[in-house]
């Protein structure tokens, strides 16, 4: 399923997966929709202030990271050691620059650490303790590890730990947040942030911090952030597969998203979704699972949000 | 520059960069050529034994990892702590499965750890201490950290450390090893292994362990391993960019390699090279810098190796 919105500034997601109205409950649904709207408003403020596409996606993702409802920043799931282990990536469609971190803690907004990698180092991806060490030196806001941990995530972790299983967040929801934006100059950027899988071990890295898998931006085609079963997105190089269809075949954003989300990924067993904004300002929201927390901000300042398979409203 | 060889089984590289005959010296050139031939022979033995493409690339890469002349396994460059920090990836073109590790030690052949990730876990990429912890449990041959460290690498590290610089191996050579192969059933696989950059910090991850950047295999198109300035290969998703030109445009291996190595990568300032074997058994060796340690094994059992810009012989 692909929804398209012309004249868009920003598209966001807060994860995808087996999200059903009956399980979620009306109260939480309202809270999730409000959180998505808030993130879109933060992005709109950055847009109106004349911010770069990078600033718009950063503002939206920070709002989602700060909200404990989503599996990124505060409220991220806990790994096998009972701590958070955070991944994030950002890409600038104008320059092709990119930055990413995997396995970090201590920085309130991992997406800012990813941007610092892009802007302050010659590297693209920093991993583990080294990435945290860099982040500690980069002048970003630091928080104690307890900041990230919510009661709900600790309960989920105890359940998974008791079973000895690893879960993509609770009940097959792929918790990740992300944004794609087009600024007043028509430049694009994408950002993705995640806490990964509950009770994950061994320093597992998913698709979110991998340029071309979960995050991509190129001013000639589109900016895109993915969410889903990361290993499949990595094996399919899913974000770059969408880009390639636009770059090489001249496909439109809707056609390219459908070919990958409803085609390549389904064939590989990869469930999840993508949000994107194309060079001509069309937003595309696509997913191949029951639901995706998603939203879009249009040029007239209006917003549309959605959770289940019924269209955004 | 792209060299093509029909009727090939295996292509390998041992890194690329500013490699000049005068700097290398005749003795070391002979040793490097002999090491490349040895790796090709190990791959040929696996082929004749009826091994999978995965077995052929693993055999060739293990031989290169075991040889201290190349920046992978024994003889890898040292990071800012004076230790090795090894990355490797493998991909199976038949199933689309992939496995990779970054920042590991203790395992004699990192490429075997990458294959264990692919075959023994549901994950694609494991990072840092967690990856080493997994490798220690996976039943692979372990070695003390001192095994990897050569006198020459320690001297290079002391020079870089004295200057406070980070180098892609000594004197702008991009040390990495890799292989791409086609087995008796026509199935493809690719493998890449590296020690990264001398005096590197912060858990920097390059393109080698990133599926789609430095390593790729798909039976419909080609198997490919890259070497070069990793950050550029990551931003361009270089390996998948070659694949996409073959998959979506129907380009041949030579045309697709040229478009990326002499086109996309040059435009982004990315120096290095790629070796590949296509679904029809054509090997392609491409690089946009003065030299690349490279070799190819043909179906008649003969080998060709090259170091500088003159053709393989």
Coordinates of C-alpha atoms in Angstrom, one line a residue:
Chain A
X1 CA 0.0 0.0 0.0
X2 CA 1.4 3.4 -1.1
X3 CA -0.2 6.8 -0.2
X4 CA 1.0 9.8 -2.1
X5 CA 0.7 13.5 -1.2
X6 CA 1.8 16.3 -3.6
X7 CA 3.1 19.6 -2.3
X8 CA 4.6 18.1 0.8
X9 CA 7.4 19.3 3.1
X10 CA 7.9 16.5 5.5
X11 CA 7.0 12.8 5.9
X12 CA 7.7 10.9 9.2
X13 CA 7.2 7.5 10.6
X14 CA 7.2 6.1 14.2
X15 CA 7.6 2.4 13.3
X16 CA 5.5 -0.3 11.5
X17 CA 4.4 -3.8 12.0
X18 CA 1.5 -5.8 13.4
X19 CA -0.4 -2.7 14.7
X20 CA -4.1 -3.4 15.2
X21 CA -6.7 -1.1 16.5
X22 CA -8.0 -3.6 19.0
X23 CA -4.6 -4.2 20.5
X24 CA -3.5 -0.6 20.6
X25 CA -6.6 0.8 22.3
X26 CA -8.2 4.2 21.7
X27 CA -6.2 6.1 24.3
X28 CA -2.8 5.0 23.0
X29 CA -3.9 5.6 19.5
X30 CA -4.8 9.2 20.3
X31 CA -1.5 9.7 22.1
X32 CA 0.4 8.3 19.1
X33 CA -1.4 10.4 16.6
X34 CA -0.8 13.5 18.8
X35 CA 2.9 12.7 19.1
X36 CA 3.2 12.3 15.3
X37 CA 1.4 15.7 14.8
X38 CA 3.8 17.3 17.4
X39 CA 6.8 16.0 15.4
X40 CA 5.4 17.4 12.2
X41 CA 4.9 20.8 13.9
X42 CA 8.5 20.8 15.1
X43 CA 9.5 20.1 11.5
X44 CA 7.2 22.9 10.2
X45 CA 8.8 25.4 12.6
X46 CA 12.2 24.5 11.2
X47 CA 10.9 24.9 7.7
X48 CA 9.3 28.3 8.3
X49 CA 12.5 29.4 10.0
X50 CA 14.2 28.8 6.7
X51 CA 16.0 25.7 8.0
X52 CA 17.9 23.3 5.7
X53 CA 16.2 20.0 5.0
X54 CA 18.7 18.6 7.5
X55 CA 17.3 20.9 10.2
X56 CA 13.7 19.9 9.4
X57 CA 14.3 16.1 9.7
X58 CA 16.4 16.6 12.8
X59 CA 13.7 18.7 14.5
X60 CA 11.0 16.0 13.7
X61 CA 13.2 13.1 14.7
X62 CA 14.3 14.8 18.0
X63 CA 10.6 15.2 18.9
X64 CA 10.0 11.5 18.2
X65 CA 13.2 10.5 20.1
X66 CA 12.1 12.6 23.1
X67 CA 8.6 10.9 23.2
X68 CA 8.7 7.6 25.2
X69 CA 5.9 6.1 22.9
X70 CA 8.4 5.3 20.2
X71 CA 11.5 3.0 20.1
X72 CA 14.2 5.6 19.7
X73 CA 15.9 7.9 22.3
X74 CA 13.8 8.0 25.4
X75 CA 11.6 4.9 25.5
X76 CA 14.0 2.8 23.4
X77 CA 13.8 -1.0 23.9
X78 CA 16.5 -2.6 26.1
X79 CA 19.2 -4.9 24.9
X80 CA 20.3 -8.2 26.5
X81 CA 22.3 -6.2 29.2
X82 CA 19.1 -4.3 30.1
X83 CA 20.4 -1.0 28.7
X84 CA 19.6 0.9 25.6
X85 CA 21.8 0.7 22.5
X86 CA 20.9 3.3 20.0
X87 CA 21.4 3.7 16.3
X88 CA 20.8 6.7 14.0
X89 CA 21.7 8.0 10.6
X90 CA 21.3 11.2 8.6
X91 CA 21.9 11.9 4.9
X92 CA 22.1 15.2 3.0
X93 CA 20.6 14.9 -0.5
X94 CA 22.4 18.1 -1.7
X95 CA 26.0 17.0 -1.0
X96 CA 25.6 13.2 -0.6
X97 CA 27.2 13.5 2.8
X98 CA 26.0 11.1 5.5
X99 CA 26.7 10.3 9.2
X100 CA 25.6 7.4 11.4
X101 CA 26.2 5.9 14.8
X102 CA 25.4 2.4 16.1
X103 CA 25.4 1.1 19.7
X104 CA 25.6 4.4 21.5
X105 CA 24.2 5.7 24.8
X106 CA 24.6 8.9 26.9
X107 CA 23.5 11.3 24.1
X108 CA 19.9 12.5 24.5
X109 CA 19.3 12.7 20.8
X110 CA 21.2 10.1 18.8
X111 CA 20.2 11.8 15.5
X112 CA 22.3 14.7 16.5
X113 CA 25.3 12.4 17.1
X114 CA 24.8 11.1 13.6
X115 CA 24.8 14.6 12.2
X116 CA 27.9 15.4 14.2
X117 CA 29.6 12.4 12.6
X118 CA 28.7 13.8 9.2
X119 CA 29.7 17.4 10.0
X120 CA 32.7 16.9 12.3
X121 CA 34.5 13.8 11.1
X122 CA 35.7 12.4 7.7
X123 CA 33.7 9.2 8.5
X124 CA 30.2 7.9 7.8
X125 CA 29.7 5.3 10.5
X126 CA 31.0 5.1 14.0
X127 CA 30.3 2.0 16.1
X128 CA 30.0 1.1 19.8
X129 CA 32.1 2.5 22.6
X130 CA 34.1 4.6 20.0
X131 CA 30.9 6.2 18.8
X132 CA 29.8 7.0 22.3
X133 CA 33.3 8.4 23.0
X134 CA 33.0 10.6 20.0
X135 CA 29.5 11.7 21.0
X136 CA 30.7 12.6 24.4
X137 CA 33.3 14.9 22.9
X138 CA 31.0 16.5 20.3
X139 CA 29.3 19.0 22.6
X140 CA 25.9 17.4 22.5
X141 CA 23.4 17.2 25.4
X142 CA 24.2 14.2 27.6
X143 CA 21.8 12.3 29.8
X144 CA 22.3 9.5 32.4
X145 CA 21.5 6.0 31.1
X146 CA 18.4 5.9 33.3
X147 CA 16.9 8.8 31.2
X148 CA 16.1 6.4 28.3
X149 CA 14.5 3.6 30.3
X150 CA 10.8 3.5 30.8
X151 CA 8.8 1.2 33.0
X152 CA 7.0 -0.3 30.0
X153 CA 10.3 -1.1 28.2
X154 CA 11.7 -2.7 31.3
X155 CA 8.6 -5.0 31.6
X156 CA 8.9 -6.0 27.9
X157 CA 12.6 -6.7 28.4
X158 CA 11.9 -8.9 31.5
X159 CA 9.3 -10.9 29.4
X160 CA 11.7 -11.4 26.5
X161 CA 14.5 -12.2 28.8
X162 CA 12.4 -14.8 30.7
X163 CA 11.6 -16.4 27.4
X164 CA 15.1 -16.1 26.1
X165 CA 13.8 -14.5 22.9
X166 CA 14.7 -11.5 20.9
X167 CA 11.9 -9.3 19.7
X168 CA 11.5 -6.5 17.2
X169 CA 10.0 -4.4 19.9
X170 CA 6.9 -5.7 21.6
X171 CA 4.5 -8.0 19.6
X172 CA 6.1 -7.7 16.1
X173 CA 6.0 -3.9 15.9
X174 CA 9.2 -2.6 14.3
X175 CA 9.9 0.4 16.4
X176 CA 12.0 3.0 14.6
X177 CA 11.4 6.7 13.9
X178 CA 12.4 8.6 10.8
X179 CA 11.8 11.6 8.6
X180 CA 12.3 12.8 5.1
X181 CA 12.0 16.5 4.1
X182 CA 12.3 19.0 1.3
X183 CA 13.3 22.6 2.3
X184 CA 12.5 26.0 0.8
X185 CA 15.4 25.6 -1.7
X186 CA 14.1 22.2 -2.8
X187 CA 17.0 20.3 -1.1
X188 CA 16.3 16.9 0.5
X189 CA 17.4 15.1 3.6
X190 CA 16.5 11.9 5.5
X191 CA 17.0 10.8 9.1
X192 CA 16.3 7.6 11.0
X193 CA 16.7 6.7 14.7
X194 CA 16.1 3.4 16.6
X195 CA 16.6 1.3 19.7
X196 CA 16.6 -1.9 17.7
X197 CA 15.3 -5.2 19.0
X198 CA 14.3 -6.0 22.6
X199 CA 16.8 -8.2 24.3
X200 CA 19.1 -8.0 21.2
X201 CA 22.7 -9.4 21.7
X202 CA 26.1 -9.3 20.2
X203 CA 26.0 -5.7 19.1
X204 CA 23.5 -6.4 16.4
X205 CA 23.2 -3.6 13.8
X206 CA 20.0 -3.2 11.8
X207 CA 19.2 -1.2 8.7
X208 CA 18.6 2.2 10.3
X209 CA 22.2 3.4 10.5
X210 CA 23.2 1.8 7.1
X211 CA 23.2 4.3 4.3
X212 CA 21.3 2.8 1.4
X213 CA 19.4 0.2 3.6
X214 CA 17.3 2.2 6.0
X215 CA 18.3 5.8 5.2
X216 CA 18.9 7.6 1.9
X217 CA 18.8 11.1 0.3
X218 CA 19.7 12.4 -3.1
X219 CA 18.4 15.7 -4.5
X220 CA 18.0 14.1 -7.9
X221 CA 15.5 11.5 -6.7
X222 CA 14.2 11.3 -3.1
X223 CA 14.9 11.3 0.7
X224 CA 13.7 8.1 2.4
X225 CA 13.6 6.6 5.9
X226 CA 12.6 2.9 6.4
X227 CA 11.3 0.8 9.3
X228 CA 10.9 -2.9 9.5
X229 CA 12.7 -6.2 9.9
X230 CA 16.1 -4.6 9.4
X231 CA 18.0 -7.7 8.2
X232 CA 15.8 -7.9 5.1
X233 CA 16.1 -4.2 4.4
X234 CA 19.9 -4.6 4.6
X235 CA 20.1 -7.7 2.2
X236 CA 17.9 -5.8 -0.3
X237 CA 19.7 -2.5 0.2
X238 CA 16.1 -1.3 0.2
X239 CA 16.4 2.5 0.3
X240 CA 19.0 2.5 -2.5
X241 CA 16.8 0.1 -4.5
X242 CA 14.0 2.7 -4.5
X243 CA 16.5 5.4 -5.5
X244 CA 17.9 3.3 -8.3
X245 CA 14.5 2.8 -9.9
X246 CA 14.0 6.6 -10.0
X247 CA 17.5 7.4 -11.1
X248 CA 18.0 4.7 -13.7
X249 CA 14.4 4.0 -14.9
X250 CA 12.9 7.4 -14.4
X251 CA 10.2 5.8 -12.1
X252 CA 8.0 8.1 -10.0
X253 CA 8.1 7.9 -6.3
X254 CA 4.9 5.9 -6.0
X255 CA 6.0 3.3 -8.6
X256 CA 9.5 3.0 -7.1
X257 CA 8.2 2.6 -3.5
X258 CA 5.6 0.0 -4.6
X259 CA 8.3 -2.0 -6.6
X260 CA 10.4 -2.3 -3.4
X261 CA 7.9 -2.4 -0.5
X262 CA 5.3 -4.5 -2.3
X263 CA 7.8 -6.3 -4.5
X264 CA 11.4 -6.9 -3.6
X265 CA 10.8 -6.8 0.2
X266 CA 7.8 -9.1 0.1
X267 CA 9.7 -11.6 -2.0
X268 CA 12.5 -11.6 0.6
X269 CA 10.0 -11.9 3.5
X270 CA 10.8 -8.4 4.7
X271 CA 7.9 -6.7 6.5
X272 CA 7.9 -3.0 7.2
X273 CA 7.5 0.3 5.5
X274 CA 9.1 3.5 4.2
X275 CA 8.3 7.2 4.1
X276 CA 9.9 9.5 1.5
X277 CA 9.8 12.9 -0.1
X278 CA 10.8 13.2 -3.8
X279 CA 12.6 16.0 -5.5
X280 CA 9.3 17.4 -6.8
X281 CA 7.9 17.6 -3.3
X282 CA 5.7 14.5 -3.4
X283 CA 5.5 12.5 -0.2
X284 CA 5.1 8.8 -0.3
X285 CA 4.1 6.5 2.6
X286 CA 4.4 2.8 1.9
X287 CA 4.0 -0.3 4.1
X288 CA 3.4 -4.0 3.6
X289 CA 2.2 -4.9 7.2
X290 CA -1.0 -4.1 9.1
X291 CA 0.0 -0.7 10.3
X292 CA 2.6 2.1 10.3
X293 CA 2.7 5.1 12.5
X294 CA 3.1 7.8 9.9
X295 CA 2.4 11.4 9.0
X296 CA 2.9 14.1 6.4
X297 CA 3.1 17.9 6.5
X298 CA 1.9 19.7 3.4
X299 CA 3.0 23.1 2.1
X300 CA -0.2 24.7 3.3
X301 CA 0.8 23.8 6.9
X302 CA -1.8 21.1 7.2
X303 CA -0.9 17.6 8.5
X304 CA -2.2 14.1 7.9
X305 CA -1.5 11.2 10.2
X306 CA -2.3 7.5 10.1
X307 CA -1.7 4.3 12.1
X308 CA -3.6 1.5 10.4
X309 CA -4.4 0.6 6.8
X310 CA -7.1 3.2 6.5
X311 CA -5.7 6.3 4.7
X312 CA -4.0 9.2 6.6
X313 CA -6.5 11.8 7.8
Chain B
X1 CA 40.2 1.2 -16.3
X2 CA 38.2 -2.1 -16.6
X3 CA 39.8 -5.5 -17.5
X4 CA 37.4 -8.2 -18.5
X5 CA 38.0 -12.0 -18.6
X6 CA 35.4 -14.4 -19.9
X7 CA 35.2 -18.0 -18.6
X8 CA 36.4 -17.0 -15.1
X9 CA 35.8 -18.8 -11.8
X10 CA 37.3 -16.3 -9.3
X11 CA 38.5 -12.7 -9.1
X12 CA 40.4 -11.4 -6.1
X13 CA 42.0 -8.1 -4.9
X14 CA 44.5 -7.3 -2.2
X15 CA 43.8 -3.5 -2.0
X16 CA 44.2 -0.6 -4.3
X17 CA 45.6 3.0 -4.3
X18 CA 48.8 4.9 -5.0
X19 CA 50.8 1.8 -5.8
X20 CA 53.9 2.6 -7.9
X21 CA 56.5 0.2 -9.3
X22 CA 59.4 2.4 -8.0
X23 CA 58.0 2.6 -4.5
X24 CA 57.1 -1.0 -4.2
X25 CA 60.4 -2.4 -5.3
X26 CA 60.9 -5.6 -7.4
X27 CA 61.2 -8.0 -4.4
X28 CA 57.9 -7.0 -2.8
X29 CA 56.2 -6.9 -6.2
X30 CA 57.2 -10.5 -6.7
X31 CA 56.0 -11.5 -3.2
X32 CA 52.7 -9.8 -3.7
X33 CA 52.1 -11.5 -7.1
X34 CA 53.0 -14.8 -5.6
X35 CA 50.6 -14.2 -2.7
X36 CA 47.8 -13.4 -5.1
X37 CA 48.5 -16.6 -7.1
X38 CA 48.5 -18.6 -4.0
X39 CA 45.1 -17.2 -3.0
X40 CA 43.7 -18.0 -6.5
X41 CA 45.1 -21.6 -6.2
X42 CA 43.3 -22.0 -2.8
X43 CA 40.1 -20.9 -4.5
X44 CA 40.7 -23.3 -7.4
X45 CA 41.1 -26.2 -5.0
X46 CA 37.8 -25.4 -3.4
X47 CA 36.2 -25.1 -6.9
X48 CA 37.6 -28.5 -8.1
X49 CA 36.4 -30.0 -4.8
X50 CA 32.9 -29.0 -5.9
X51 CA 32.7 -26.3 -3.3
X52 CA 30.0 -23.7 -3.2
X53 CA 30.9 -20.2 -4.4
X54 CA 30.9 -19.3 -0.7
X55 CA 33.6 -21.9 -0.1
X56 CA 35.7 -20.6 -3.0
X57 CA 35.7 -17.0 -1.9
X58 CA 36.3 -18.1 1.7
X59 CA 39.3 -20.1 0.7
X60 CA 40.8 -17.3 -1.3
X61 CA 40.2 -14.6 1.3
X62 CA 41.6 -16.8 4.1
X63 CA 44.8 -17.2 2.2
X64 CA 45.0 -13.4 1.8
X65 CA 44.1 -12.8 5.5
X66 CA 46.8 -15.3 6.5
X67 CA 49.4 -13.4 4.4
X68 CA 51.0 -10.5 6.3
X69 CA 51.5 -8.5 3.1
X70 CA 47.8 -7.5 3.0
X71 CA 45.8 -5.3 5.4
X72 CA 43.4 -8.0 6.6
X73 CA 43.8 -10.7 9.3
X74 CA 47.5 -11.2 10.0
X75 CA 49.3 -8.0 9.0
X76 CA 46.3 -5.8 9.5
X77 CA 47.0 -2.1 10.3
X78 CA 46.7 -1.0 14.0
X79 CA 44.0 1.3 15.3
X80 CA 44.5 4.2 17.7
X81 CA 44.9 1.8 20.6
X82 CA 47.7 -0.1 18.9
X83 CA 45.6 -3.2 18.2
X84 CA 43.9 -4.6 15.2
X85 CA 40.2 -4.1 14.6
X86 CA 38.9 -6.3 11.8
X87 CA 35.9 -6.1 9.5
X88 CA 34.6 -8.7 7.1
X89 CA 31.5 -9.5 5.1
X90 CA 30.2 -12.3 2.9
X91 CA 27.2 -12.6 0.7
X92 CA 25.6 -15.6 -1.0
X93 CA 24.2 -14.7 -4.4
X94 CA 21.9 -17.7 -4.5
X95 CA 19.9 -16.9 -1.4
X96 CA 20.6 -13.3 -0.8
X97 CA 21.9 -14.1 2.7
X98 CA 24.7 -12.1 4.1
X99 CA 26.8 -11.9 7.2
X100 CA 29.3 -9.3 8.5
X101 CA 31.4 -8.3 11.5
X102 CA 33.0 -5.1 12.4
X103 CA 35.6 -4.3 15.0
X104 CA 36.5 -7.8 16.0
X105 CA 39.7 -9.5 17.2
X106 CA 40.7 -12.9 18.4
X107 CA 39.5 -14.9 15.4
X108 CA 42.2 -15.9 13.0
X109 CA 40.0 -15.5 9.9
X110 CA 37.4 -12.7 10.2
X111 CA 35.8 -13.9 7.0
X112 CA 34.8 -17.1 8.7
X113 CA 33.2 -15.0 11.5
X114 CA 31.2 -13.2 8.9
X115 CA 30.0 -16.5 7.4
X116 CA 29.1 -17.7 10.9
X117 CA 27.0 -14.6 11.4
X118 CA 25.2 -15.5 8.1
X119 CA 24.8 -19.2 8.9
X120 CA 24.3 -19.2 12.7
X121 CA 22.3 -16.1 13.5
X122 CA 19.2 -14.3 12.2
X123 CA 21.4 -11.1 11.8
X124 CA 23.5 -9.5 9.1
X125 CA 25.9 -7.3 10.9
X126 CA 27.4 -7.7 14.4
X127 CA 29.6 -4.9 15.8
X128 CA 32.5 -4.5 18.3
X129 CA 32.7 -6.5 21.5
X130 CA 29.4 -8.2 20.8
X131 CA 30.7 -9.5 17.5
X132 CA 33.9 -10.8 19.1
X133 CA 31.8 -12.4 21.9
X134 CA 29.8 -14.2 19.2
X135 CA 32.9 -15.2 17.3
X136 CA 34.4 -16.7 20.4
X137 CA 31.3 -18.8 20.8
X138 CA 31.1 -19.9 17.2
X139 CA 33.8 -22.6 17.3
X140 CA 36.2 -20.7 15.0
X141 CA 40.0 -20.9 15.4
X142 CA 41.2 -18.3 17.9
X143 CA 44.6 -16.6 18.1
X144 CA 46.2 -14.2 20.6
X145 CA 46.0 -10.5 19.6
X146 CA 49.8 -10.6 19.0
X147 CA 49.3 -13.0 16.1
X148 CA 47.9 -10.2 13.9
X149 CA 50.6 -7.6 14.6
X150 CA 53.7 -7.4 12.3
X151 CA 56.8 -5.3 12.9
X152 CA 56.0 -3.3 9.8
X153 CA 52.5 -2.4 10.9
X154 CA 53.7 -1.3 14.3
X155 CA 56.3 1.0 12.7
X156 CA 53.6 2.5 10.4
X157 CA 51.3 3.0 13.4
X158 CA 54.1 4.7 15.4
X159 CA 54.6 7.1 12.5
X160 CA 50.9 7.9 12.1
X161 CA 50.5 8.2 15.9
X162 CA 53.5 10.6 16.1
X163 CA 51.9 12.8 13.4
X164 CA 48.5 12.4 15.0
X165 CA 47.1 11.4 11.6
X166 CA 44.9 8.6 10.3
X167 CA 45.9 6.8 7.2
X168 CA 44.3 4.4 4.8
X169 CA 47.2 2.0 5.3
X170 CA 50.6 3.3 4.5
X171 CA 51.1 5.9 1.8
X172 CA 47.5 6.1 0.4
X173 CA 47.2 2.4 -0.3
X174 CA 43.7 1.1 0.5
X175 CA 44.5 -2.2 2.1
X176 CA 41.6 -4.6 1.9
X177 CA 41.2 -8.1 0.5
X178 CA 38.3 -9.6 -1.3
X179 CA 37.0 -12.2 -3.7
X180 CA 34.1 -12.9 -6.0
X181 CA 33.4 -16.4 -7.4
X182 CA 31.1 -18.5 -9.6
X183 CA 30.9 -22.2 -8.7
X184 CA 30.2 -25.3 -10.8
X185 CA 26.5 -24.7 -10.5
X186 CA 26.8 -21.1 -11.7
X187 CA 26.0 -19.7 -8.2
X188 CA 27.8 -16.5 -7.1
X189 CA 29.3 -15.3 -3.8
X190 CA 31.5 -12.4 -2.6
X191 CA 33.7 -11.8 0.4
X192 CA 35.7 -8.8 1.7
X193 CA 38.0 -8.5 4.7
X194 CA 40.0 -5.5 6.0
X195 CA 41.9 -4.0 8.9
X196 CA 40.7 -0.5 8.0
X197 CA 42.8 2.6 8.5
X198 CA 46.0 3.0 10.4
X199 CA 45.5 4.8 13.7
X200 CA 41.7 4.9 13.1
X201 CA 39.6 6.0 16.1
X202 CA 36.1 5.9 17.4
X203 CA 35.1 2.5 16.1
X204 CA 35.1 3.8 12.5
X205 CA 33.4 1.4 10.1
X206 CA 34.2 1.5 6.4
X207 CA 32.5 0.0 3.4
X208 CA 33.9 -3.6 3.6
X209 CA 31.3 -5.0 6.0
X210 CA 28.4 -3.0 4.6
X211 CA 26.2 -5.1 2.2
X212 CA 25.7 -3.0 -0.9
X213 CA 28.7 -0.7 -0.3
X214 CA 31.8 -2.9 -0.3
X215 CA 30.3 -6.4 -0.8
X216 CA 27.5 -7.7 -2.9
X217 CA 26.3 -10.9 -4.6
X218 CA 23.1 -11.7 -6.6
X219 CA 22.9 -14.7 -8.9
X220 CA 20.9 -12.6 -11.4
X221 CA 23.7 -10.1 -11.9
X222 CA 27.1 -10.4 -10.2
X223 CA 29.3 -10.9 -7.1
X224 CA 31.5 -8.0 -6.2
X225 CA 34.1 -6.9 -3.6
X226 CA 35.4 -3.4 -3.4
X227 CA 38.5 -1.7 -2.0
X228 CA 39.1 2.0 -1.6
X229 CA 38.3 5.1 0.4
X230 CA 35.4 3.5 2.2
X231 CA 33.4 6.5 3.1
X232 CA 32.9 7.4 -0.6
X233 CA 31.9 3.8 -1.4
X234 CA 29.3 3.9 1.5
X235 CA 27.8 7.3 0.4
X236 CA 27.5 6.0 -3.2
X237 CA 26.3 2.5 -2.1
X238 CA 28.9 1.5 -4.8
X239 CA 28.5 -2.2 -5.0
X240 CA 24.7 -2.0 -5.2
X241 CA 25.0 0.8 -7.8
X242 CA 26.8 -1.7 -10.1
X243 CA 24.2 -4.3 -9.5
X244 CA 21.3 -1.9 -10.2
X245 CA 22.8 -1.0 -13.6
X246 CA 22.8 -4.7 -14.5
X247 CA 19.4 -5.5 -13.0
X248 CA 17.4 -2.5 -14.1
X249 CA 19.2 -1.4 -17.3
X250 CA 20.5 -4.7 -18.5
X251 CA 24.1 -3.4 -18.6
X252 CA 27.0 -5.8 -19.0
X253 CA 29.5 -6.2 -16.2
X254 CA 32.1 -4.0 -18.0
X255 CA 29.7 -1.2 -18.6
X256 CA 28.3 -1.3 -15.1
X257 CA 31.7 -1.3 -13.5
X258 CA 32.9 1.5 -15.6
X259 CA 29.8 3.6 -14.9
X260 CA 30.5 3.4 -11.1
X261 CA 34.3 3.1 -10.8
X262 CA 35.1 5.7 -13.6
X263 CA 31.8 7.7 -13.2
X264 CA 29.9 7.8 -9.9
X265 CA 32.9 7.2 -7.6
X266 CA 35.2 9.7 -9.5
X267 CA 32.5 12.4 -9.2
X268 CA 32.3 11.9 -5.5
X269 CA 36.1 11.9 -5.1
X270 CA 36.2 8.1 -4.3
X271 CA 39.4 6.4 -5.3
X272 CA 39.7 2.6 -5.3
X273 CA 38.6 -0.4 -7.2
X274 CA 36.3 -3.4 -7.5
X275 CA 36.6 -7.0 -8.6
X276 CA 33.6 -9.0 -9.7
X277 CA 32.3 -12.1 -11.5
X278 CA 29.0 -11.9 -13.4
X279 CA 26.3 -14.5 -13.7
X280 CA 27.7 -15.5 -17.1
X281 CA 31.2 -16.1 -15.7
X282 CA 32.9 -12.9 -16.9
X283 CA 35.4 -11.5 -14.4
X284 CA 35.8 -7.7 -14.3
X285 CA 38.6 -5.9 -12.5
X286 CA 38.2 -2.1 -12.3
X287 CA 40.1 0.7 -10.6
X288 CA 40.5 4.5 -10.8
X289 CA 43.8 4.8 -9.0
X290 CA 47.4 4.0 -10.0
X291 CA 47.3 0.4 -8.9
X292 CA 45.3 -2.5 -7.5
X293 CA 46.6 -5.9 -6.3
X294 CA 44.4 -8.1 -8.3
X295 CA 44.1 -11.5 -9.9
X296 CA 41.7 -13.8 -11.8
X297 CA 41.4 -17.5 -12.2
X298 CA 40.0 -18.9 -15.4
X299 CA 38.1 -22.1 -16.1
X300 CA 41.1 -23.7 -17.7
X301 CA 43.0 -23.3 -14.4
X302 CA 45.2 -20.5 -15.6
X303 CA 45.7 -17.4 -13.5
X304 CA 46.4 -13.7 -14.3
X305 CA 47.7 -11.3 -11.8
X306 CA 48.4 -7.5 -11.9
X307 CA 49.5 -4.7 -9.6
X308 CA 49.9 -1.6 -11.7
X309 CA 48.0 -0.1 -14.6
X310 CA 49.6 -2.5 -17.1
X311 CA 47.2 -5.4 -17.9
X312 CA 47.1 -8.6 -15.8
X313 CA 49.5 -11.2 -17.1

